[in-house]
PDB file of C-alpha atoms in Angstrom:
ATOM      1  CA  UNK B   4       0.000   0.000   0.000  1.00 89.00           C
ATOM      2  CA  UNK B   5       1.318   3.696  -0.868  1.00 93.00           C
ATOM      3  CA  UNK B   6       0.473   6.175   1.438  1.00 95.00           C
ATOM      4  CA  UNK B   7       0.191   9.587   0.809  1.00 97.00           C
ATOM      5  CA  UNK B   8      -0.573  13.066   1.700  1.00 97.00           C
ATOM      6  CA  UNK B   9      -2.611  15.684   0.293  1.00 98.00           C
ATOM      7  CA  UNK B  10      -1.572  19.540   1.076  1.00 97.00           C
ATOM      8  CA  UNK B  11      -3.664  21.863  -0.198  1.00 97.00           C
ATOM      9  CA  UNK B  12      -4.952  25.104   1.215  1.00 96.00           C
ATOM     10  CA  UNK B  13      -8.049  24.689  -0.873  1.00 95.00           C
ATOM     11  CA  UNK B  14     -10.831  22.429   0.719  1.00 95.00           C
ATOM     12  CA  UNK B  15     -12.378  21.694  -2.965  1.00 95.00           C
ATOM     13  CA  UNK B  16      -9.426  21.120  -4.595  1.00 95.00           C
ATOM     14  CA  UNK B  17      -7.742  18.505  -1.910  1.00 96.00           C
ATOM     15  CA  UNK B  18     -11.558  16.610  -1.521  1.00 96.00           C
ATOM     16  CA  UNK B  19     -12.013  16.282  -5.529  1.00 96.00           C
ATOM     17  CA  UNK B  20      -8.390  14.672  -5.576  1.00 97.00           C
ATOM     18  CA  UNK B  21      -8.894  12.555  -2.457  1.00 96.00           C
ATOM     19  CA  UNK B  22     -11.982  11.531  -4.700  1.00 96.00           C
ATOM     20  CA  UNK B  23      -9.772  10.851  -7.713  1.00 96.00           C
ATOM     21  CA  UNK B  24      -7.248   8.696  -5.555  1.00 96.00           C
ATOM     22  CA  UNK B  25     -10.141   6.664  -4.122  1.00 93.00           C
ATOM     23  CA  UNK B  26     -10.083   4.234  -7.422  1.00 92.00           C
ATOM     24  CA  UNK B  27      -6.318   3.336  -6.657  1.00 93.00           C
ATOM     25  CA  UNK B  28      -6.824   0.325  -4.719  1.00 91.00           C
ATOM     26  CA  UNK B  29      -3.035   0.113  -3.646  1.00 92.00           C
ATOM     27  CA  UNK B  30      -3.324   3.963  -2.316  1.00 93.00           C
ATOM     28  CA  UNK B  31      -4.354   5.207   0.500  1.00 95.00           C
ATOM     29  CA  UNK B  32      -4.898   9.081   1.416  1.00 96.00           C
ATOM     30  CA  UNK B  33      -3.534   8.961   5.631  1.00 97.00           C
ATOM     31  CA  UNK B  34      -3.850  12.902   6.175  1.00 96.00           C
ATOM     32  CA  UNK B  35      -5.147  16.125   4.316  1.00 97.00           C
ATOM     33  CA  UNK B  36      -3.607  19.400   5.210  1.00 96.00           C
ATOM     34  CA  UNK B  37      -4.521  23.150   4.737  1.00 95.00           C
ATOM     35  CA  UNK B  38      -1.353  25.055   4.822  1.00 94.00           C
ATOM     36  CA  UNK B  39       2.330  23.987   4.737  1.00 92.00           C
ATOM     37  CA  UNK B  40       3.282  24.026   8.764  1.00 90.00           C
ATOM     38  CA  UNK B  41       0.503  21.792   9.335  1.00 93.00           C
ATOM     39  CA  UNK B  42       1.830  19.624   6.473  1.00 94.00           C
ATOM     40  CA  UNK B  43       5.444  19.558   7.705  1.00 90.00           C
ATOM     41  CA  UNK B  44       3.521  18.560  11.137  1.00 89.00           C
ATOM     42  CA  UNK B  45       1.725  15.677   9.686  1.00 93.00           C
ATOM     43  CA  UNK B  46       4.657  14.886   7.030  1.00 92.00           C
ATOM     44  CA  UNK B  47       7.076  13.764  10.539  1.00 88.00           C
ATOM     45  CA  UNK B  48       3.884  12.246  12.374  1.00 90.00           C
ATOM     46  CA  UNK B  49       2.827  10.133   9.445  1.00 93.00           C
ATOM     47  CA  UNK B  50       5.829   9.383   7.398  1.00 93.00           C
ATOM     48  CA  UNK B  51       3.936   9.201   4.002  1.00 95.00           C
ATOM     49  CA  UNK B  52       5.443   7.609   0.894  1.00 94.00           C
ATOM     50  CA  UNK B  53       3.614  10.385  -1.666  1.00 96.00           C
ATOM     51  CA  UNK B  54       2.355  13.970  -0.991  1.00 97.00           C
ATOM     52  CA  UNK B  55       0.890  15.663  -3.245  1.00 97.00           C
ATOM     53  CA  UNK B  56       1.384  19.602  -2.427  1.00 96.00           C
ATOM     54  CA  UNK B  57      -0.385  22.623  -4.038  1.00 94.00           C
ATOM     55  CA  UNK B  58       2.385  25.302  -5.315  1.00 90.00           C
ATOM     56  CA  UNK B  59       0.536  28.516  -4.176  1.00 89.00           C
ATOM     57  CA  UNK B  60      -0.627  28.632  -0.062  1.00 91.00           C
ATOM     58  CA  UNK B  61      -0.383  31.454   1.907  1.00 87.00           C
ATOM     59  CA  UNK B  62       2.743  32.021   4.253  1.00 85.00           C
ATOM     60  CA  UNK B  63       4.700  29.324   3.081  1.00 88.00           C
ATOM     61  CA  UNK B  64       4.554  27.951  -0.111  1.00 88.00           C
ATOM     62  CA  UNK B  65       4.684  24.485  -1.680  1.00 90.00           C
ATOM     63  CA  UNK B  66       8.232  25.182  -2.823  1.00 85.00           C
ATOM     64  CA  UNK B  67       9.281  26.403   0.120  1.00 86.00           C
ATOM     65  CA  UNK B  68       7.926  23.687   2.035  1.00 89.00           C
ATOM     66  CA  UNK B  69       9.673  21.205  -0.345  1.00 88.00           C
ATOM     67  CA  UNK B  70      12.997  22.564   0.430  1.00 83.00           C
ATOM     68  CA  UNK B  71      12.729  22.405   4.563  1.00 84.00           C
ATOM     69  CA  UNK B  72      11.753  18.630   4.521  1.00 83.00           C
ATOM     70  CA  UNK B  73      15.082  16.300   5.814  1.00 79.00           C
ATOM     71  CA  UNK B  74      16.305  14.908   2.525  1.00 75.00           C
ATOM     72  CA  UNK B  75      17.447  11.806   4.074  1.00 73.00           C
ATOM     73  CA  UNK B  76      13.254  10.932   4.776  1.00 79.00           C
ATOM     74  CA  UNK B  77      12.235  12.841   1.536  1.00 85.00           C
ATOM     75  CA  UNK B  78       8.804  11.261   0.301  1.00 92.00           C
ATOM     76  CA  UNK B  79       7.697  11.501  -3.451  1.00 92.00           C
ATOM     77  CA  UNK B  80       6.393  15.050  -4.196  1.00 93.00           C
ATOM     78  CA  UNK B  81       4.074  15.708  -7.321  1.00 94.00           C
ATOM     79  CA  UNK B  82       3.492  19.388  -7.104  1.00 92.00           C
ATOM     80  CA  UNK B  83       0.091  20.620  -7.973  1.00 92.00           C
ATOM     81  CA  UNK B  84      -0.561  23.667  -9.232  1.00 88.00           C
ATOM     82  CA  UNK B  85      -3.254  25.830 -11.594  1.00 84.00           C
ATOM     83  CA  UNK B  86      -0.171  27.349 -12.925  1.00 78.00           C
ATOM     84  CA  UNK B  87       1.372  26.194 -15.672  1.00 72.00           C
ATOM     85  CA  UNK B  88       4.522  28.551 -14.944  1.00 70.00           C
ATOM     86  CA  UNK B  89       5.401  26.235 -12.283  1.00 65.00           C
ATOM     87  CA  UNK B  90       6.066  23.429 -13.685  1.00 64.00           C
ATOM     88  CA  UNK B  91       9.698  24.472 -15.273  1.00 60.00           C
ATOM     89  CA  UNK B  92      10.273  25.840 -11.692  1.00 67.00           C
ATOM     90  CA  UNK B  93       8.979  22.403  -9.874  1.00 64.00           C
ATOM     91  CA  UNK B  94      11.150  20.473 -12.082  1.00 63.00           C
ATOM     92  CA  UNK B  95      14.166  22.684 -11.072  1.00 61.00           C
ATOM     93  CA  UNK B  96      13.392  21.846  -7.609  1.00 61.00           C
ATOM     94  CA  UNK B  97      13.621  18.130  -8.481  1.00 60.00           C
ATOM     95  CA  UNK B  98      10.114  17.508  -8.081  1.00 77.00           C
ATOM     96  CA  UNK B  99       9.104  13.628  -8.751  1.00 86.00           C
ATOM     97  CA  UNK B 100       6.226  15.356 -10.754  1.00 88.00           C
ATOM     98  CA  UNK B 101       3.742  18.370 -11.042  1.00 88.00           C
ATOM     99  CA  UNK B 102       0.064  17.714 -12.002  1.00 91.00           C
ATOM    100  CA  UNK B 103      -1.714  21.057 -13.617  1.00 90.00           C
ATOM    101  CA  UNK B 104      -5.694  22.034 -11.996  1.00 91.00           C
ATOM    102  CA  UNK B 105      -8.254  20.636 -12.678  1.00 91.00           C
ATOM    103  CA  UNK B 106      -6.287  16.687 -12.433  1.00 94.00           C
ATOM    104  CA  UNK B 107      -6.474  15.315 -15.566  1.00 93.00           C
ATOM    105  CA  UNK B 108      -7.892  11.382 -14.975  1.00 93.00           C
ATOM    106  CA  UNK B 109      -5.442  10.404 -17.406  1.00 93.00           C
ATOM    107  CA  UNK B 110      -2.322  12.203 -16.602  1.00 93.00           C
ATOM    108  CA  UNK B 111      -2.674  11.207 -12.765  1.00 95.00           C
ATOM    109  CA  UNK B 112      -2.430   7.494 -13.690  1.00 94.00           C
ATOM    110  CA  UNK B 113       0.374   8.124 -15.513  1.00 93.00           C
ATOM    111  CA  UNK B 114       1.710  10.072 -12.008  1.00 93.00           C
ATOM    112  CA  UNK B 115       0.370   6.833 -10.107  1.00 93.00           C
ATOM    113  CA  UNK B 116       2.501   4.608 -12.817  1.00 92.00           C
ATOM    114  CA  UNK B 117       5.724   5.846 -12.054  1.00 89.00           C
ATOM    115  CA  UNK B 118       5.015   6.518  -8.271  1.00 91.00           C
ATOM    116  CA  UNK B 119       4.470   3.035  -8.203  1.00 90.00           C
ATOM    117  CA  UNK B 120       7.363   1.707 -10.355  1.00 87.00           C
ATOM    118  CA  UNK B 121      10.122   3.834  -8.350  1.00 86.00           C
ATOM    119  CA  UNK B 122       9.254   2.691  -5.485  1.00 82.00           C
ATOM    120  CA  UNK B 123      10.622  -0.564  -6.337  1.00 74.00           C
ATOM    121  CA  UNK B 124      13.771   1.293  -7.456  1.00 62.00           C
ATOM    122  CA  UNK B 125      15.799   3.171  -5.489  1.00 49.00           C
ATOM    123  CA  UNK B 126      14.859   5.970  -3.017  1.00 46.00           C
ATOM    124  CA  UNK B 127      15.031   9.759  -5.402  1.00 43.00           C
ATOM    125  CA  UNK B 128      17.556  11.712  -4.837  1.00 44.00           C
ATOM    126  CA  UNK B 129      16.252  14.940  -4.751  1.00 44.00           C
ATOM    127  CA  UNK B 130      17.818  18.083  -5.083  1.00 42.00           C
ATOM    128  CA  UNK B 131      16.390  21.078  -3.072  1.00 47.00           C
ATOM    129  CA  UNK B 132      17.040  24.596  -2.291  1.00 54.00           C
ATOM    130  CA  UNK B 133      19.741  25.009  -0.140  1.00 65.00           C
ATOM    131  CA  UNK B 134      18.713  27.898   1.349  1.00 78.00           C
ATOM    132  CA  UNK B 135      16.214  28.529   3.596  1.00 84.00           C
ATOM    133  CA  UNK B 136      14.365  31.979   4.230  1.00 85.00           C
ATOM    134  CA  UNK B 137      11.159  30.881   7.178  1.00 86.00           C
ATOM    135  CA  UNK B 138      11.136  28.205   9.710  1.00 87.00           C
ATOM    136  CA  UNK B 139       7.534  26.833  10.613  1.00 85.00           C
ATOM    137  CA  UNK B 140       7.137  27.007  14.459  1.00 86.00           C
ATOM    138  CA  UNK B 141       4.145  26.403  16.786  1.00 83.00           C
ATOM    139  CA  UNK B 142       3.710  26.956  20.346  1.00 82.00           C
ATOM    140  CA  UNK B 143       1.010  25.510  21.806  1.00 76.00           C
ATOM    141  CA  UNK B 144      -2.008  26.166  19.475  1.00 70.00           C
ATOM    142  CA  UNK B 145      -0.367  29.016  17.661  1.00 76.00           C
ATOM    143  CA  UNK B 146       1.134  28.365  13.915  1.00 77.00           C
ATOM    144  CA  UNK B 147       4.063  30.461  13.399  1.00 82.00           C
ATOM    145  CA  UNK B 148       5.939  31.097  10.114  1.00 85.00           C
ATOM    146  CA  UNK B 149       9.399  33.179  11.599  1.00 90.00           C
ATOM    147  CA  UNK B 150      12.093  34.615   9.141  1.00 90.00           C
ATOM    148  CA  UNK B 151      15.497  32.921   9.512  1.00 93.00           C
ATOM    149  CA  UNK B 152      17.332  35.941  10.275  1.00 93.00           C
ATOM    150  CA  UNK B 153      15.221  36.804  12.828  1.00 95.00           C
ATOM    151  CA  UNK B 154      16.316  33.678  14.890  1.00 96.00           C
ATOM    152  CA  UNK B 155      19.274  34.237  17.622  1.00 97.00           C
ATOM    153  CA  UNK B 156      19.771  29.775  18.124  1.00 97.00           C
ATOM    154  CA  UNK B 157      18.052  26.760  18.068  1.00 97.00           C
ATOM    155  CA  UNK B 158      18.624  23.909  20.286  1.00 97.00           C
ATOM    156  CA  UNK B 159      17.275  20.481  20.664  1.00 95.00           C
ATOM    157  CA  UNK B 160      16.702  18.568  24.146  1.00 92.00           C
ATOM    158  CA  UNK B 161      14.294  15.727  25.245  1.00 88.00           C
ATOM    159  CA  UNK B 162      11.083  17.329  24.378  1.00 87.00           C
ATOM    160  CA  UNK B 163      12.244  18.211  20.713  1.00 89.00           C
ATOM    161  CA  UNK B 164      13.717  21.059  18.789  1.00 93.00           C
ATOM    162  CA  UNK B 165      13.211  24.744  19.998  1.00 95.00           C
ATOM    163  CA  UNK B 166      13.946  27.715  18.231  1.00 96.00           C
ATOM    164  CA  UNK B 167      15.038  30.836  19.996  1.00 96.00           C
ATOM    165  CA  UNK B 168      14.580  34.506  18.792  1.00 96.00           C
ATOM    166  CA  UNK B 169      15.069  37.931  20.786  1.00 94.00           C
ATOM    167  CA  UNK B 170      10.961  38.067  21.889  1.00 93.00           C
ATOM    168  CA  UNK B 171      10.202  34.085  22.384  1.00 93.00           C
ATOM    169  CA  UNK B 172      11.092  30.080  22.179  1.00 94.00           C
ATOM    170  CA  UNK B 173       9.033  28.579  20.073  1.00 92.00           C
ATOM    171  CA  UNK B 174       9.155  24.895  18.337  1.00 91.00           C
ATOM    172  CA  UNK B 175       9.492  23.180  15.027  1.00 89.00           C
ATOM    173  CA  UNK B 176       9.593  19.923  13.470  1.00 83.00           C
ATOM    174  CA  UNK B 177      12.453  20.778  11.607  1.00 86.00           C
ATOM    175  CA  UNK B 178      15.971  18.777  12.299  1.00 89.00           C
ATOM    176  CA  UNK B 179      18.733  20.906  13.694  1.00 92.00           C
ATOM    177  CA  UNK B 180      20.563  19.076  10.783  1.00 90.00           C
ATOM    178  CA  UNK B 181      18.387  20.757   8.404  1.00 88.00           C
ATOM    179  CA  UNK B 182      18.505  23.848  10.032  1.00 92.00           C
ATOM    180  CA  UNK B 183      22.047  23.629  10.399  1.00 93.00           C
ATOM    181  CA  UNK B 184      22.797  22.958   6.464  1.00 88.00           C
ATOM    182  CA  UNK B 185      19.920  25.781   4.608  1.00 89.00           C
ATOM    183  CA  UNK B 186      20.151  28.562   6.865  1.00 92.00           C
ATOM    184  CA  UNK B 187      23.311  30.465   8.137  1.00 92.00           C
ATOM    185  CA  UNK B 188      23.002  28.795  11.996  1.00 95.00           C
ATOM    186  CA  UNK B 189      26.324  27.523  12.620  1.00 96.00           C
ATOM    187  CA  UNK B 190      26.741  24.565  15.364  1.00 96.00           C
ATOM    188  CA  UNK B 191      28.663  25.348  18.393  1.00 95.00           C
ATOM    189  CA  UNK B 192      27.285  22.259  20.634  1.00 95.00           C
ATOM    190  CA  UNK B 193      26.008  18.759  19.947  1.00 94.00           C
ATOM    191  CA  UNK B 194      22.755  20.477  20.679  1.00 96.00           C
ATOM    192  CA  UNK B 195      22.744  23.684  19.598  1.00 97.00           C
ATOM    193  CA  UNK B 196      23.525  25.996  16.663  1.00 97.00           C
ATOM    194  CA  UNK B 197      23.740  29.816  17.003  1.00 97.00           C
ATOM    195  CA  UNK B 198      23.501  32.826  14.438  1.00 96.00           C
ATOM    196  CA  UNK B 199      26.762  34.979  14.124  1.00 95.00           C
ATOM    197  CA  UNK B 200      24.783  37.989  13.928  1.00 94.00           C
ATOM    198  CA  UNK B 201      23.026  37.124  17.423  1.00 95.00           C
ATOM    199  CA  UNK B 202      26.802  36.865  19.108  1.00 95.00           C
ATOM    200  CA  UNK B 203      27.879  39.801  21.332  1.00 94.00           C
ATOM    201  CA  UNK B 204      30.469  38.154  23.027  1.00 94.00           C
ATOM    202  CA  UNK B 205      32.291  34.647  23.433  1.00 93.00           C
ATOM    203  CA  UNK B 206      33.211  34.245  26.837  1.00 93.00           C
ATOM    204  CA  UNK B 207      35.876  31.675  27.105  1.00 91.00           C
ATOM    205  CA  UNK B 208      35.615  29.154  29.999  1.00 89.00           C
ATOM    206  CA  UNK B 209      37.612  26.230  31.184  1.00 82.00           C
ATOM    207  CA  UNK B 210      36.118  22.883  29.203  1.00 79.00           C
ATOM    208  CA  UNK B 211      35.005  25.258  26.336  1.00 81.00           C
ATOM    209  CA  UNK B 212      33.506  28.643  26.483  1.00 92.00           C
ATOM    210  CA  UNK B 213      29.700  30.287  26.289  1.00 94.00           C
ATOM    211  CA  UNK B 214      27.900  32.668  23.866  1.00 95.00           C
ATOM    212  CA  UNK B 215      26.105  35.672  24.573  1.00 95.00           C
ATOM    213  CA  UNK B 216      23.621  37.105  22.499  1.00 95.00           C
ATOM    214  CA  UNK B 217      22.363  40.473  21.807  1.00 94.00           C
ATOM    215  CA  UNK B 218      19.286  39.934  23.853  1.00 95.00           C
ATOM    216  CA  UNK B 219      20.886  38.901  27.095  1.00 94.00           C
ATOM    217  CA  UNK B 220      20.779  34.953  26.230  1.00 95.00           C
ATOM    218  CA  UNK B 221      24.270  32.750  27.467  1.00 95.00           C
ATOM    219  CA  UNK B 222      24.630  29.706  24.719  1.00 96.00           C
ATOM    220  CA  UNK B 223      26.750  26.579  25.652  1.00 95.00           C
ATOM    221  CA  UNK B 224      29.709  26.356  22.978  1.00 95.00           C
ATOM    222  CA  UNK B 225      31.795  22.873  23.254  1.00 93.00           C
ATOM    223  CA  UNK B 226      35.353  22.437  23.204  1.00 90.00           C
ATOM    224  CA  UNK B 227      35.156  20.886  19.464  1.00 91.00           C
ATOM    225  CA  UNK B 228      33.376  23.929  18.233  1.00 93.00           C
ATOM    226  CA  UNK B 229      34.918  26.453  19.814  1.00 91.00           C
ATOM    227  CA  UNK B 230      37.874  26.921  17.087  1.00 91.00           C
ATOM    228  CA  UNK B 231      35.634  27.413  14.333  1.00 91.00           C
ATOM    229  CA  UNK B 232      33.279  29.761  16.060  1.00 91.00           C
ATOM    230  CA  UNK B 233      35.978  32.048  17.153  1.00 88.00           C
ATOM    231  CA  UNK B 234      37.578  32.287  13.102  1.00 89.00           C
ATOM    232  CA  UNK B 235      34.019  33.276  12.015  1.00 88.00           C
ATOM    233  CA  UNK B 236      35.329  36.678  13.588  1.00 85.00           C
ATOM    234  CA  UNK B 237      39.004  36.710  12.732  1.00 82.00           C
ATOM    235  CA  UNK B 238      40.060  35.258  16.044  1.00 80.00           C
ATOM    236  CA  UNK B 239      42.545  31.920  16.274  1.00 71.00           C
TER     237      UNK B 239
END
């Protein structure tokens, strides 16, 4: 059985193609989402084999979305878009495939065909944007979408992975290896990466040293990090 995802911040559009993926016997639809945090939510709860995601959603789009999911657990993606402009640009993003609005009966079997043969093949290699400009947070009940450069560090501890600006910690369901590899964080502990523009001072310490930030905020900074951190500002 396939599993897959639909993401879609249109309630017709994902119910007509949960419709259309009814008739595939060997799929099953496990989780519809309206916007892309809740779809990186249900993307590391659910661990689908296929999403299908809609281009255009508000916030964060399908692109975007794309490019902060761990490439090491990448499902399938067949973009979805009204937009034929976005196709060329899905394709560029190593997309598995892009289906145009309204789903074409035809042209989604043909999607289904080679879902279905490459996963008997080896897992895609995909290619993503390396950069990342918003991290999807939540905190509590609240959604949050919060610009990269806004964040100070982001650490990760029993309870999961926080993130760490001047006004608030909030959380995300992205890896600090992700976070550490497509946005300018740099790592300075086993469990924690820092911005350099959020360093005031390095305060050197007997078994390694500590960062402060601008806001008031003392980091941890190992022994086997602390070289590297300190050339970031001309120091050796």
């Amino acid at each position: 059985m396939i599993t897959c995802l639909i993401i879609d911040d249109e309630p017709f559009a994902r119910e007509a193609l949960n419709d259309q993926l009814k008739t595939y016997p060997d799929l099953q639809v496990i989780g519809q989402c309206s916007n892309a945090i809740e779809g990186m939510q249900a993307i590391g709860k659910l661990k689908p084999q296929l999403i299908f995601v809609d281009i255009q959603m508000p916030k964060i789009s399908g692109l975007e979305m794309v490019a902060m999911l761990d490439p090491d657990s990448m499902p399938r993606v067949v973009f979805v878009t009204a937009f034929d402009e976005y196709a060329i640009k899905a394709f560029d993003n190593h997309a598995f495939d892009y289906l145009l609005k309204p789903v074409d009966e035809a042209r989604l079997a043909t999607t289904i065909t080679r879902v279905r043969r490459d996963l008997h093949q080896q897992p895609l290699d995909a290619v993503l944007p390396t950069r990342l400009e918003h991290v999807p947070c939540y905190c509590g009940n609240r959604l949050k979408v919060i610009n990269v450069d806004e964040v100070e560090f982001a650490f990760s501890d029993l309870s999961g992975i926080h993130v760490t600006t001047a006004q608030e910690q909030v959380h995300t369901h992205l890896t600090l290896k992700v976070l550490e590899e497509k946005t300018e964080l740099v790592r300075c502990h086993k469990q924690y990466l820092v911005s350099p523009q959020a360093i005031s001072e390095i305060v050197i310490l007997e078994n390694g040293a500590e960062v402060l930030t601008h806001s008031g905020k003392t980091i941890p900074v190992s022994r086997r990090f602390l070289k590297p951190l300190k050339q970031l500002f001309g120091f050796h």
